[in-house]
Short mmCIF file of C-alpha atoms in Angstrom, two decimals:
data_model
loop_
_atom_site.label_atom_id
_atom_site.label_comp_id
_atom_site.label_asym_id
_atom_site.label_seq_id
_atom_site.Cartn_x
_atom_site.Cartn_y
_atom_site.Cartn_z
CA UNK I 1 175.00 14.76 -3.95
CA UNK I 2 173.39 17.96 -2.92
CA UNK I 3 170.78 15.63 -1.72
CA UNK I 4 172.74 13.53 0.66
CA UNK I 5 173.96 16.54 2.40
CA UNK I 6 170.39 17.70 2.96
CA UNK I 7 169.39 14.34 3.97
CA UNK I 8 171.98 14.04 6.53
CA UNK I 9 170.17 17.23 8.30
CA UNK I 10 166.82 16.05 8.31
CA UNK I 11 167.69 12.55 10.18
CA UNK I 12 166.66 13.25 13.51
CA UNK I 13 163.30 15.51 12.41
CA UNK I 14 159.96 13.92 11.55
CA UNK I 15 160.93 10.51 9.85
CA UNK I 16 163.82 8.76 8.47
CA UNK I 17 163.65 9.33 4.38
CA UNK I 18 165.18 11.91 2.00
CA UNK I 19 160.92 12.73 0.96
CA UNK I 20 161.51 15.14 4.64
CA UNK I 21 164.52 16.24 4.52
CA UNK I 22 163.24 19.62 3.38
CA UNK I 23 160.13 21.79 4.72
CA UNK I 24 158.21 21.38 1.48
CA UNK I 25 158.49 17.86 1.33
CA UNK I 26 157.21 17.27 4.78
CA UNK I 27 154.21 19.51 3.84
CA UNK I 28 153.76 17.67 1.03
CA UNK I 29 153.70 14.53 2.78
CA UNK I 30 151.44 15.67 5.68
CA UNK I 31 149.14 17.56 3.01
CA UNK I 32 148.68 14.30 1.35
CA UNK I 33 147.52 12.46 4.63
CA UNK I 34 144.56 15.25 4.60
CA UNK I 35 144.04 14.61 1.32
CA UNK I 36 143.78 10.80 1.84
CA UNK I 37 141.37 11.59 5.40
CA UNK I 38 139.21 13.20 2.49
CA UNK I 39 139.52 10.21 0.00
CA UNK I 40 138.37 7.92 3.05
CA UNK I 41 134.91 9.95 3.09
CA UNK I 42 134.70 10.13 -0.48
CA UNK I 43 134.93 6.09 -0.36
CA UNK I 44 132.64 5.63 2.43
CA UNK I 45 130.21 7.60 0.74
CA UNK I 46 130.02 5.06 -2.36
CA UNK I 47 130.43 2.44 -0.24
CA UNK I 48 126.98 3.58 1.65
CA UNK I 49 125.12 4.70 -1.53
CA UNK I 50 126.23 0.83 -2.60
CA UNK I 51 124.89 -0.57 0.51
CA UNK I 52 121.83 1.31 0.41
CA UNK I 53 121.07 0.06 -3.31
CA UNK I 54 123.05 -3.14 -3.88
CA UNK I 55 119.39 -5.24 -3.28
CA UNK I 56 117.63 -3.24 -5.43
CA UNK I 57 118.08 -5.52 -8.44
CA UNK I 58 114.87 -4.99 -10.70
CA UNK I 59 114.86 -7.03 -13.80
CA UNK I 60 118.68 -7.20 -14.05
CA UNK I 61 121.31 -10.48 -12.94
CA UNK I 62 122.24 -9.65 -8.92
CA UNK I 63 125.73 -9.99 -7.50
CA UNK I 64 125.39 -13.93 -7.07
CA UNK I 65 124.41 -14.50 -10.30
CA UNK I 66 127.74 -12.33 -11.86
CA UNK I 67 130.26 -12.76 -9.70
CA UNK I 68 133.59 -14.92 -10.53
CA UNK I 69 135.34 -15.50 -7.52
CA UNK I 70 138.55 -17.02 -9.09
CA UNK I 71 139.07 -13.71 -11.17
CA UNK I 72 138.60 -11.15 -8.38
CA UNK I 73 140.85 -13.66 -6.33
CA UNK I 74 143.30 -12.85 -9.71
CA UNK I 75 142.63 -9.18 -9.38
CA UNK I 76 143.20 -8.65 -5.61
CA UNK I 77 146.71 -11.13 -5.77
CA UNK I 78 147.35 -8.39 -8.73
CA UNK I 79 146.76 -5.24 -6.41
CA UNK I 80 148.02 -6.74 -3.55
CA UNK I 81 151.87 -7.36 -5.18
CA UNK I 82 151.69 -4.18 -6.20
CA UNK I 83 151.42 -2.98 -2.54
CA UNK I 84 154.51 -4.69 -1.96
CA UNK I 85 156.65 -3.62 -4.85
CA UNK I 86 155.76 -0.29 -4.06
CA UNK I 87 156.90 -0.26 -0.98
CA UNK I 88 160.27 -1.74 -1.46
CA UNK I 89 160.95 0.46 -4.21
CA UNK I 90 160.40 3.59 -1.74
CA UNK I 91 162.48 1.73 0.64
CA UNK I 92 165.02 1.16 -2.06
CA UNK I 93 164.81 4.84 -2.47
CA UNK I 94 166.08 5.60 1.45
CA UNK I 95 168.92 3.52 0.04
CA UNK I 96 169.68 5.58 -2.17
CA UNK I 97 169.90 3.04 -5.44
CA UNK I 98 167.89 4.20 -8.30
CA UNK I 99 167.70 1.65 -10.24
CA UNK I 100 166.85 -0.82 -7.54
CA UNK I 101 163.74 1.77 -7.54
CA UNK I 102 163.07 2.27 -10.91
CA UNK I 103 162.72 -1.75 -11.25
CA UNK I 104 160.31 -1.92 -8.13
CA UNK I 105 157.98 0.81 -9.50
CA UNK I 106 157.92 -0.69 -12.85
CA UNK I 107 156.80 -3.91 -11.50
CA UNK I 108 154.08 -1.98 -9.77
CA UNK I 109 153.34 -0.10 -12.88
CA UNK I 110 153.19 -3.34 -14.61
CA UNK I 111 150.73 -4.89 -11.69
CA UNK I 112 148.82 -2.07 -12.02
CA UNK I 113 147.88 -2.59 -15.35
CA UNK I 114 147.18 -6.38 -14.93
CA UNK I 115 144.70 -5.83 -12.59
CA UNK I 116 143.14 -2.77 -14.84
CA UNK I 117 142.99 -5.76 -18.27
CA UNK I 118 141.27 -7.87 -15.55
CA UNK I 119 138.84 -5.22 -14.36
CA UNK I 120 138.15 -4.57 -18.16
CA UNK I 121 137.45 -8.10 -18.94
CA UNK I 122 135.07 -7.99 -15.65
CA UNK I 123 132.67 -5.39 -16.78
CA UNK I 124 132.90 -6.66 -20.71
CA UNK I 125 131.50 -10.04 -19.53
CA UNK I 126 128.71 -8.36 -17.43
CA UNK I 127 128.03 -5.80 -19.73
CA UNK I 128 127.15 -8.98 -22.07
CA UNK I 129 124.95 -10.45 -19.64
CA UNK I 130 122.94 -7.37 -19.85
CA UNK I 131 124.13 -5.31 -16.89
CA UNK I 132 125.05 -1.79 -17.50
CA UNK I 133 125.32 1.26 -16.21
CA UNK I 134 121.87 2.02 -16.07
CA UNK I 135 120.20 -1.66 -15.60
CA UNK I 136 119.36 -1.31 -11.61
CA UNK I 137 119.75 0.80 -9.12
CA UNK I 138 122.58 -2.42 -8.12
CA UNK I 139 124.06 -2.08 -11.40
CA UNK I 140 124.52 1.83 -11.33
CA UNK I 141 125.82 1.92 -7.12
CA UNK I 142 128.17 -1.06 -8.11
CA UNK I 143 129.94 0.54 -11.53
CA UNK I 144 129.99 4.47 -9.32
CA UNK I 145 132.30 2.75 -6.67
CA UNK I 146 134.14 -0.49 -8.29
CA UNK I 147 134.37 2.45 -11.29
CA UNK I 148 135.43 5.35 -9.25
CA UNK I 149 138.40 2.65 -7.02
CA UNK I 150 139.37 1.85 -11.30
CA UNK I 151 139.76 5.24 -12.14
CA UNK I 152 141.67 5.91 -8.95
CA UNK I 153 144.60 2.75 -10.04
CA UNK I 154 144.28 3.82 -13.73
CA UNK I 155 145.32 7.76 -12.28
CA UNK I 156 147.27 5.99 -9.91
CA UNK I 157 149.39 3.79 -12.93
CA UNK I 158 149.96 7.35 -15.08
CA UNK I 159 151.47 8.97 -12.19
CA UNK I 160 153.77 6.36 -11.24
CA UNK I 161 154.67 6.22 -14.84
CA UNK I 162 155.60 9.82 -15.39
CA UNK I 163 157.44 10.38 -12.18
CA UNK I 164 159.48 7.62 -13.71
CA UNK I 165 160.31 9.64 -16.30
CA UNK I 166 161.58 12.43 -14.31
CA UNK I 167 163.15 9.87 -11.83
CA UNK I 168 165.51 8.58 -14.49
CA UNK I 169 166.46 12.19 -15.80
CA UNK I 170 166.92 13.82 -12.20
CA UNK I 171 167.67 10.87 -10.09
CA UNK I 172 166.47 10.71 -6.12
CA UNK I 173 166.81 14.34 -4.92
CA UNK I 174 165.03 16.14 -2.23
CA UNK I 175 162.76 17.45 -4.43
CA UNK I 176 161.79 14.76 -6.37
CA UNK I 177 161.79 11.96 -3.07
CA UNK I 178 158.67 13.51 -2.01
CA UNK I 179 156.84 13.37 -4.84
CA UNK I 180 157.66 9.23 -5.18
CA UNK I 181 156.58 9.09 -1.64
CA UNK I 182 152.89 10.42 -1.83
CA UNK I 183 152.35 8.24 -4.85
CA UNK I 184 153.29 4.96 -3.00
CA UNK I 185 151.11 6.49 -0.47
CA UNK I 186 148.13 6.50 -2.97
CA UNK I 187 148.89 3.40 -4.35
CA UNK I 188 148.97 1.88 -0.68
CA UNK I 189 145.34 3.54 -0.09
CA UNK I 190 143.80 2.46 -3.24
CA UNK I 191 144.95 -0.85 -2.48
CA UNK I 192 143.25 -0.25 0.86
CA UNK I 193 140.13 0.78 -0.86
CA UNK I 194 140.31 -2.78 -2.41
CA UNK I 195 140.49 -4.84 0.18
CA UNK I 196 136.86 -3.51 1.46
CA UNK I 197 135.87 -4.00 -2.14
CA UNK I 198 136.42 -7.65 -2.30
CA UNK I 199 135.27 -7.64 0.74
CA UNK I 200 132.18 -5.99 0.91
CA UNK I 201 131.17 -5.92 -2.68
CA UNK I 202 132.49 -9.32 -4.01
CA UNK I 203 132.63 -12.03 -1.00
CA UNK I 204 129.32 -10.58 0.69
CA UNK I 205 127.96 -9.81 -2.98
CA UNK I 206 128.86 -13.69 -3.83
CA UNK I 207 127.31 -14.81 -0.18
CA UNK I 208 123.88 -12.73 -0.89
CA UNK I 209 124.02 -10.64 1.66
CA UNK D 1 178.67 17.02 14.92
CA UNK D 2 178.50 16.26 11.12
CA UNK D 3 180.40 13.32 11.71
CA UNK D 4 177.65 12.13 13.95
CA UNK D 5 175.30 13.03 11.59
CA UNK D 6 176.67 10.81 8.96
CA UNK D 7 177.05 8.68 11.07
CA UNK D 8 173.25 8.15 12.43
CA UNK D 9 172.61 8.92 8.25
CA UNK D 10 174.67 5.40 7.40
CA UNK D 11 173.21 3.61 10.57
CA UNK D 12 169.81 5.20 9.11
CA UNK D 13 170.03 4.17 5.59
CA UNK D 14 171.73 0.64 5.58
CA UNK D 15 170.83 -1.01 8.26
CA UNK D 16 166.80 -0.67 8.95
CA UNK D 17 166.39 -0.66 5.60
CA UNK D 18 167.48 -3.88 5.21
CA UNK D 19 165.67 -5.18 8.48
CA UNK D 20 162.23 -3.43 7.17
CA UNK D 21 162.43 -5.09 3.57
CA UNK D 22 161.49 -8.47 5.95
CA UNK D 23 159.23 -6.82 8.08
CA UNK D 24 157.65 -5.58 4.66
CA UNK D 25 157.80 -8.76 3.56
CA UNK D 26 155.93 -10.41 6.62
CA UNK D 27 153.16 -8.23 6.83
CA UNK D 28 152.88 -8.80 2.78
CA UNK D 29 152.34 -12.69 3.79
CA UNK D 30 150.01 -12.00 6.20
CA UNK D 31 148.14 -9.97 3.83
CA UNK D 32 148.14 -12.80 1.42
CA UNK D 33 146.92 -15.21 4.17
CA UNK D 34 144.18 -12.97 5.34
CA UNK D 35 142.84 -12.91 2.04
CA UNK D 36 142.99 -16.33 1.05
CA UNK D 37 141.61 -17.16 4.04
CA UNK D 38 138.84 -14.90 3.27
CA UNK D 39 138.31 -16.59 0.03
CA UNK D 40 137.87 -19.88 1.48
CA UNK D 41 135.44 -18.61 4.07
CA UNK D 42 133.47 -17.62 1.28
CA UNK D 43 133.30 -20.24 -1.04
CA UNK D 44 133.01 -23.45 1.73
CA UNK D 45 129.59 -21.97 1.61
CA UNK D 46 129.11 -21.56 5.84
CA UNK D 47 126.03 -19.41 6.64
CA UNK D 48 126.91 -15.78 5.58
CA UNK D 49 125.71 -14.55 9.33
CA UNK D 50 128.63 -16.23 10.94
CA UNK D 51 131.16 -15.27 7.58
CA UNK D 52 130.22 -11.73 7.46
CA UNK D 53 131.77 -10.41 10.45
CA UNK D 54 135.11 -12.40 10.04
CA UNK D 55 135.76 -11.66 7.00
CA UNK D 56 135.40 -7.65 7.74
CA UNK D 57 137.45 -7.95 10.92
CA UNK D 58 140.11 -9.36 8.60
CA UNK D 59 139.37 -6.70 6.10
CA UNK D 60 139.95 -4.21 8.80
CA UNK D 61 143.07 -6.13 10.42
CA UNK D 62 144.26 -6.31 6.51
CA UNK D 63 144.03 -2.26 6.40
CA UNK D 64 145.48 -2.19 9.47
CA UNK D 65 148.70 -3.25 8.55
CA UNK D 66 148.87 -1.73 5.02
CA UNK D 67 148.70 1.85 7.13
CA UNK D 68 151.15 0.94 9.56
CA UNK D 69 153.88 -1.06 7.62
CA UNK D 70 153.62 0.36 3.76
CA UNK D 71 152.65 3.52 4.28
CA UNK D 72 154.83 4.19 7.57
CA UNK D 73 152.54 5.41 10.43
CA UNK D 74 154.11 3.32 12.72
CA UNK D 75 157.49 5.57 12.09
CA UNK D 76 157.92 8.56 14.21
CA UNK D 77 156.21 11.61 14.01
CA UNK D 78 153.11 10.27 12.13
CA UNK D 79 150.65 11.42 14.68
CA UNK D 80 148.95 14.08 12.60
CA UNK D 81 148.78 11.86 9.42
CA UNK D 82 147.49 9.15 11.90
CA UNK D 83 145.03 11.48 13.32
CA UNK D 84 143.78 12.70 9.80
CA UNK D 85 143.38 9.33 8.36
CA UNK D 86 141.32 8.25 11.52
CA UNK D 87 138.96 10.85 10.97
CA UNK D 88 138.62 10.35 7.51
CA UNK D 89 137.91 7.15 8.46
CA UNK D 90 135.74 7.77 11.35
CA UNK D 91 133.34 10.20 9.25
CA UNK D 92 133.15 7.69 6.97
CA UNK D 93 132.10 5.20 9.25
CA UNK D 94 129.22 7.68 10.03
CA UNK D 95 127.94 8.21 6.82
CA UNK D 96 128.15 4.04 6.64
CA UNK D 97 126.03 3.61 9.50
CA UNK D 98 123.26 6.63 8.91
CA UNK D 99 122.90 5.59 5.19
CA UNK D 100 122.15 1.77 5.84
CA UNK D 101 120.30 2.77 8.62
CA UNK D 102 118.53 5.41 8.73
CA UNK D 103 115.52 4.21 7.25
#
């Protein structure tokens, strides 16, 4: 309740949601867009180390020969939903209804881990066909980025999980509305990570390029 | 004055919310259509030199939308998180370009 009444005062300031209506929660928000700014070089780095490497192949399989197109279509359909549900359960949230927004980030959660079992099942089959870690200079550029964008929706699955937790014992108050909102935000930009993945790893990978 | 307030608050809350779950929706389709059509690009088996580029630009449109829909920079007063993300984006284009290049 004490909430709404802050809410109501923050309206007209920076956006429309409850994750502003206080000063701390509108730092938090704009800290986390220089955190993702950050995140973007950190990516683009991995991405050009890939680029750099991903013909250097030496003895091991290249990206034509291990690629399955139908499971990273599976994958990306996974990640992708999960963009979605997390978004309408922060809209749910400027609604107010908790539960409407517990549901939507348990489906995400839930998502989230789908498309983890997949990526698992992805690097068991390849590590089979003899490509690890250390095969090729390939081999090592692909698992340091597709690993590093993992790690990132495994971190990302956790957080969602425990603020959860807290979301069911405190409910949606100024304090804790911020704290939902910079998640979706990183699940949104891992998800945006992805899409050059599939892109530029898998489809050109798959292509030979 | 805080009658306005809650006012603008209700007018806030109920209605756009329920006019941006669609919009959400649409740009969610789109996504799904980018991609697909992305797929299919890729495994009619058309030479990669004319495949490449489309399928980035609808990477990029793809992105795009994610940062202006989901994660609200369209919405008012996102011009520093819009500026931030660009040159995150921008430097990382940079270090893109001079690594595959450079030598």
């Amino acid at each position: 309740m004490e909430s709404q009444q802050t809410l109501v005062n923050a309206t007209d300031r920076m956006q429309l949601g409850i994750e502003t209506s206080t000063l701390e929660g509108r730092n938090k928000v704009l800290g986390f867009w220089v955190f993702l700014g950050g995140e973007c070089a950190l990516f683009a780095s991995l991405f050009a180390i890939y680029l750099t490497l991903h013909g250097q192949t030496l003895h091991g399989p290249t990206a034509k020969e291990l690629f399955n197109l139908p499971l990273i279509g599976l994958a990306t359909l996974f990640l992708l939903t999960s963009s979605l549900t997390g978004v309408l359960g922060i809209n749910a949230m400027h609604r107010g209804n908790r539960r409407s927004l517990l549901r939507w980030l348990g489906v995400t959660v839930l998502l989230g881990l789908a498309f983890l079992a997949v990526q698992v099942i992805e690097f068991i089959t390849y590590a089979h066909e003899g490509f690890g870690f250390s095969t090729s200079p390939f081999s090592c550029a692909f698992y340091a980025l597709v690993g590093f964008h993992g790690g990132h929706v495994a971190f990302g699955v956790m957080w969602i999980s425990t603020l959860m937790l807290q979301l069911k014992k405190e409910g949606i108050t100024a304090r804790k509305a911020p704290k939902v909102f910079i998640a979706s935000l990183y699940w949104h930009f891992v998800d945006v990570v992805w899409v050059f993945i599939f892109t530029v790893v898998y489809l050109m990978g798959i292509m030979g390029v | 004055m805080s009658n306005m307030s809650t006012e603008t608050q209700d007018r806030v809350q109920h209605e756009p919310s329920h006019g941006s779950v669609r919009v959400h929706v649409i740009s969610f389709a789109i996504m799904i259509v980018l991609t697909v059509v992305a797929f299919v690009l890729v495994g009619a088996g058309i030479a990669p030199a004319m495949v490449v580029p489309v399928i980035l630009a609808l990477a990029v449109i793809q992105v795009v939308l994610q940062l202006y829909d989901f994660m609200h920079l369209k919405e008012r007063g996102h011009s520093f998180p819009t500026l931030f993300i660009t040159s995150g984006a921008l430097f990382g284009l940079i270090f893109i370009v001079v690594m595959v290049l450079w030598p």
